[in-house]
PDB file of C-alpha atoms in Angstrom:
ATOM      1  CA  MET A   1     192.729  71.220-166.622  1.00 47.00           C
ATOM      2  CA  THR A   2     194.660  69.432-164.009  1.00 47.00           C
ATOM      3  CA  ASN A   3     193.833  68.813-160.447  1.00 47.00           C
ATOM      4  CA  ALA A   4     196.494  69.349-157.553  1.00 48.00           C
ATOM      5  CA  PRO A   5     196.959  66.239-155.693  1.00 46.00           C
ATOM      6  CA  ASP A   6     194.747  66.980-152.975  1.00 48.00           C
ATOM      7  CA  GLU A   7     192.396  68.428-155.028  1.00 47.00           C
ATOM      8  CA  CYS A   8     189.187  65.788-156.428  1.00 47.00           C
ATOM      9  CA  PRO A   9     186.714  66.659-158.615  1.00 48.00           C
ATOM     10  CA  ALA A  10     183.157  66.270-156.989  1.00 48.00           C
ATOM     11  CA  ASN A  11     182.180  63.271-159.275  1.00 48.00           C
ATOM     12  CA  ALA A  12     185.523  61.457-159.064  1.00 48.00           C
ATOM     13  CA  PRO A  13     185.777  57.847-157.715  1.00 49.00           C
ATOM     14  CA  THR A  14     186.881  57.801-153.865  1.00 47.00           C
ATOM     15  CA  LYS A  15     188.130  53.924-154.099  1.00 50.00           C
ATOM     16  CA  GLY A  16     191.657  53.843-152.682  1.00 50.00           C
ATOM     17  CA  ASN A  17     191.563  57.330-150.650  1.00 48.00           C
ATOM     18  CA  PRO A  18     190.381  56.909-147.107  1.00 47.00           C
ATOM     19  CA  ARG A  19     189.754  60.811-146.777  1.00 47.00           C
ATOM     20  CA  MET A  20     187.751  61.124-149.951  1.00 45.00           C
ATOM     21  CA  SER A  21     185.295  58.169-148.871  1.00 49.00           C
ATOM     22  CA  ALA A  22     181.639  58.173-148.914  1.00 48.00           C
ATOM     23  CA  PRO A  23     180.326  58.451-145.308  1.00 50.00           C
ATOM     24  CA  SER A  24     178.978  55.601-143.580  1.00 49.00           C
ATOM     25  CA  GLY A  25     175.737  54.616-143.512  1.00 47.00           C
ATOM     26  CA  ALA A  26     175.451  55.646-139.734  1.00 47.00           C
ATOM     27  CA  ALA A  27     176.817  59.115-140.389  1.00 47.00           C
ATOM     28  CA  ALA A  28     174.716  59.760-143.328  1.00 44.00           C
ATOM     29  CA  GLN A  29     171.263  58.805-141.179  1.00 50.00           C
ATOM     30  CA  ARG A  30     172.373  61.184-138.947  1.00 58.00           C
ATOM     31  CA  LEU A  31     171.683  64.388-141.062  1.00 60.00           C
ATOM     32  CA  ARG A  32     168.399  65.442-140.809  1.00 62.00           C
ATOM     33  CA  THR A  33     167.195  68.365-142.961  1.00 72.00           C
ATOM     34  CA  ASP A  34     163.921  69.031-141.489  1.00 79.00           C
ATOM     35  CA  ALA A  35     163.286  72.752-140.948  1.00 76.00           C
ATOM     36  CA  ASP A  36     162.458  72.369-137.202  1.00 71.00           C
ATOM     37  CA  THR A  37     165.728  70.422-136.754  1.00 83.00           C
ATOM     38  CA  VAL A  38     167.658  72.823-138.742  1.00 86.00           C
ATOM     39  CA  GLU A  39     166.477  75.728-136.829  1.00 85.00           C
ATOM     40  CA  ARG A  40     166.965  73.840-133.289  1.00 86.00           C
ATOM     41  CA  ASP A  41     170.531  73.010-134.170  1.00 87.00           C
ATOM     42  CA  LEU A  42     171.581  76.134-135.258  1.00 90.00           C
ATOM     43  CA  ALA A  43     170.334  77.827-132.378  1.00 90.00           C
ATOM     44  CA  LYS A  44     172.018  75.467-130.221  1.00 91.00           C
ATOM     45  CA  LEU A  45     175.431  76.054-132.035  1.00 91.00           C
ATOM     46  CA  VAL A  46     174.990  79.791-131.716  1.00 92.00           C
ATOM     47  CA  LEU A  47     174.041  79.344-127.802  1.00 93.00           C
ATOM     48  CA  THR A  48     177.232  77.411-127.602  1.00 91.00           C
ATOM     49  CA  VAL A  49     179.712  79.710-128.821  1.00 93.00           C
ATOM     50  CA  VAL A  50     177.726  82.519-126.950  1.00 92.00           C
ATOM     51  CA  GLU A  51     177.910  80.359-123.591  1.00 90.00           C
ATOM     52  CA  LEU A  52     181.599  79.516-124.261  1.00 91.00           C
ATOM     53  CA  LEU A  53     182.297  83.474-124.781  1.00 92.00           C
ATOM     54  CA  ARG A  54     180.609  84.290-121.607  1.00 89.00           C
ATOM     55  CA  GLN A  55     182.688  81.643-119.777  1.00 90.00           C
ATOM     56  CA  LEU A  56     185.952  82.890-120.924  1.00 92.00           C
ATOM     57  CA  MET A  57     184.657  86.642-120.167  1.00 91.00           C
ATOM     58  CA  GLU A  58     183.675  85.508-116.730  1.00 91.00           C
ATOM     59  CA  ARG A  59     187.155  83.791-116.071  1.00 93.00           C
ATOM     60  CA  GLN A  60     188.966  87.020-117.468  1.00 93.00           C
ATOM     61  CA  ALA A  61     186.987  89.213-114.909  1.00 91.00           C
ATOM     62  CA  LEU A  62     187.773  87.115-112.096  1.00 92.00           C
ATOM     63  CA  TYR A  63     191.461  87.048-113.029  1.00 94.00           C
ATOM     64  CA  ARG A  64     191.247  91.064-113.225  1.00 93.00           C
ATOM     65  CA  VAL A  65     189.511  91.367-109.857  1.00 92.00           C
ATOM     66  CA  ASP A  66     192.066  88.848-108.011  1.00 94.00           C
ATOM     67  CA  LYS A  67     194.828  90.893-110.016  1.00 95.00           C
ATOM     68  CA  GLY A  68     193.239  94.498-108.578  1.00 94.00           C
ATOM     69  CA  ASP A  69     192.805  95.487-111.879  1.00 91.00           C
ATOM     70  CA  LEU A  70     189.579  96.963-111.610  1.00 92.00           C
ATOM     71  CA  THR A  71     187.357  99.379-109.450  1.00 93.00           C
ATOM     72  CA  GLU A  72     184.760  98.491-107.042  1.00 94.00           C
ATOM     73  CA  GLU A  73     182.366 100.220-109.648  1.00 96.00           C
ATOM     74  CA  GLN A  74     183.932  98.241-112.563  1.00 94.00           C
ATOM     75  CA  GLU A  75     183.663  94.851-110.517  1.00 93.00           C
ATOM     76  CA  GLU A  76     180.221  95.704-109.477  1.00 94.00           C
ATOM     77  CA  ARG A  77     179.224  96.365-113.299  1.00 95.00           C
ATOM     78  CA  VAL A  78     180.772  93.313-114.739  1.00 92.00           C
ATOM     79  CA  GLY A  79     179.614  91.229-112.023  1.00 92.00           C
ATOM     80  CA  MET A  80     175.785  92.659-112.967  1.00 95.00           C
ATOM     81  CA  THR A  81     176.461  92.437-116.573  1.00 94.00           C
ATOM     82  CA  LEU A  82     177.657  88.660-116.469  1.00 92.00           C
ATOM     83  CA  MET A  83     174.585  87.759-114.481  1.00 93.00           C
ATOM     84  CA  ILE A  84     172.189  89.365-116.707  1.00 95.00           C
ATOM     85  CA  LEU A  85     173.687  87.682-119.501  1.00 92.00           C
ATOM     86  CA  GLN A  86     173.391  84.366-117.800  1.00 91.00           C
ATOM     87  CA  GLN A  87     169.908  84.853-117.205  1.00 94.00           C
ATOM     88  CA  ARG A  88     169.107  86.069-121.015  1.00 94.00           C
ATOM     89  CA  MET A  89     170.943  82.553-121.914  1.00 93.00           C
ATOM     90  CA  GLU A  90     168.711  80.695-119.840  1.00 93.00           C
ATOM     91  CA  GLU A  91     165.779  82.257-121.289  1.00 95.00           C
ATOM     92  CA  MET A  92     167.099  81.862-124.975  1.00 93.00           C
ATOM     93  CA  CYS A  93     167.550  77.984-124.152  1.00 93.00           C
ATOM     94  CA  ASP A  94     164.202  77.965-122.773  1.00 94.00           C
ATOM     95  CA  ARG A  95     162.672  79.593-125.910  1.00 93.00           C
ATOM     96  CA  HIS A  96     164.479  76.697-128.294  1.00 90.00           C
ATOM     97  CA  GLY A  97     163.666  73.840-126.123  1.00 91.00           C
ATOM     98  CA  LEU A  98     167.050  73.365-124.839  1.00 92.00           C
ATOM     99  CA  ARG A  99     168.658  73.184-121.190  1.00 92.00           C
ATOM    100  CA  MET A 100     172.178  74.576-120.487  1.00 89.00           C
ATOM    101  CA  ALA A 101     173.376  71.298-120.347  1.00 89.00           C
ATOM    102  CA  ASP A 102     172.445  70.759-124.130  1.00 89.00           C
ATOM    103  CA  LEU A 103     175.363  72.981-124.978  1.00 88.00           C
ATOM    104  CA  ASN A 104     178.169  71.272-123.483  1.00 87.00           C
ATOM    105  CA  LEU A 105     179.523  69.307-126.472  1.00 84.00           C
ATOM    106  CA  ASP A 106     181.487  66.288-125.823  1.00 84.00           C
ATOM    107  CA  LEU A 107     185.000  66.636-127.130  1.00 84.00           C
ATOM    108  CA  GLY A 108     185.878  62.850-126.712  1.00 86.00           C
ATOM    109  CA  PRO A 109     189.128  62.377-124.984  1.00 89.00           C
ATOM    110  CA  LEU A 110     189.641  66.269-124.406  1.00 87.00           C
ATOM    111  CA  GLY A 111     186.421  66.335-122.151  1.00 84.00           C
ATOM    112  CA  THR A 112     183.399  68.964-122.510  1.00 84.00           C
ATOM    113  CA  LEU A 113     183.857  71.993-123.961  1.00 87.00           C
ATOM    114  CA  LEU A 114     182.244  74.130-121.423  1.00 85.00           C
ATOM    115  CA  SER A 115     182.672  74.148-117.687  1.00 79.00           C
ATOM    116  CA  PRO A 116     180.146  72.891-115.235  1.00 73.00           C
ATOM    117  CA  ALA A 117     177.504  75.585-114.289  1.00 59.00           C
ATOM    118  CA  GLY A 118     178.234  77.376-111.267  1.00 50.00           C
ATOM    119  CA  SER A 119     182.001  76.252-111.736  1.00 54.00           C
ATOM    120  CA  PRO A 120     184.229  78.581-113.660  1.00 51.00           C
ATOM    121  CA  ALA A 121     187.601  76.793-114.614  1.00 49.00           C
ATOM    122  CA  ALA A 122     190.909  78.062-113.295  1.00 47.00           C
ATOM    123  CA  PRO A 123     191.595  81.900-114.456  1.00 45.00           C
ATOM    124  CA  PRO A 124     194.216  82.100-117.434  1.00 45.00           C
ATOM    125  CA  SER A 125     197.737  81.737-117.017  1.00 46.00           C
ATOM    126  CA  ARG A 126     200.737  84.019-117.778  1.00 44.00           C
TER     127      ARG A 126
END
């Protein structure tokens, strides 16, 4: 059985191939596998994705309001729904010992993943 050029069996030596090198000691030490940490980290990941989607929905709603696409009743319903979702997010963070700020991933030179609380980013441009 031959491997494709980019494939490497799990037990193959990694010397000379920087993409396949073993993780550094620092990276290996950051991995925690105790049940409490895994559960909290999973909750943090899920809540981060939900918060990102909530912020995107909020931006889209603001865009549609500014464009005049929604009736007054729809605007009211969307606003109420987004407020309730924000409250639920805060409750879920409290339940898992997180703050909303904990959900904001640092993407290095790109900045942070989420907009600062209370300041939605500019609406999508077309």
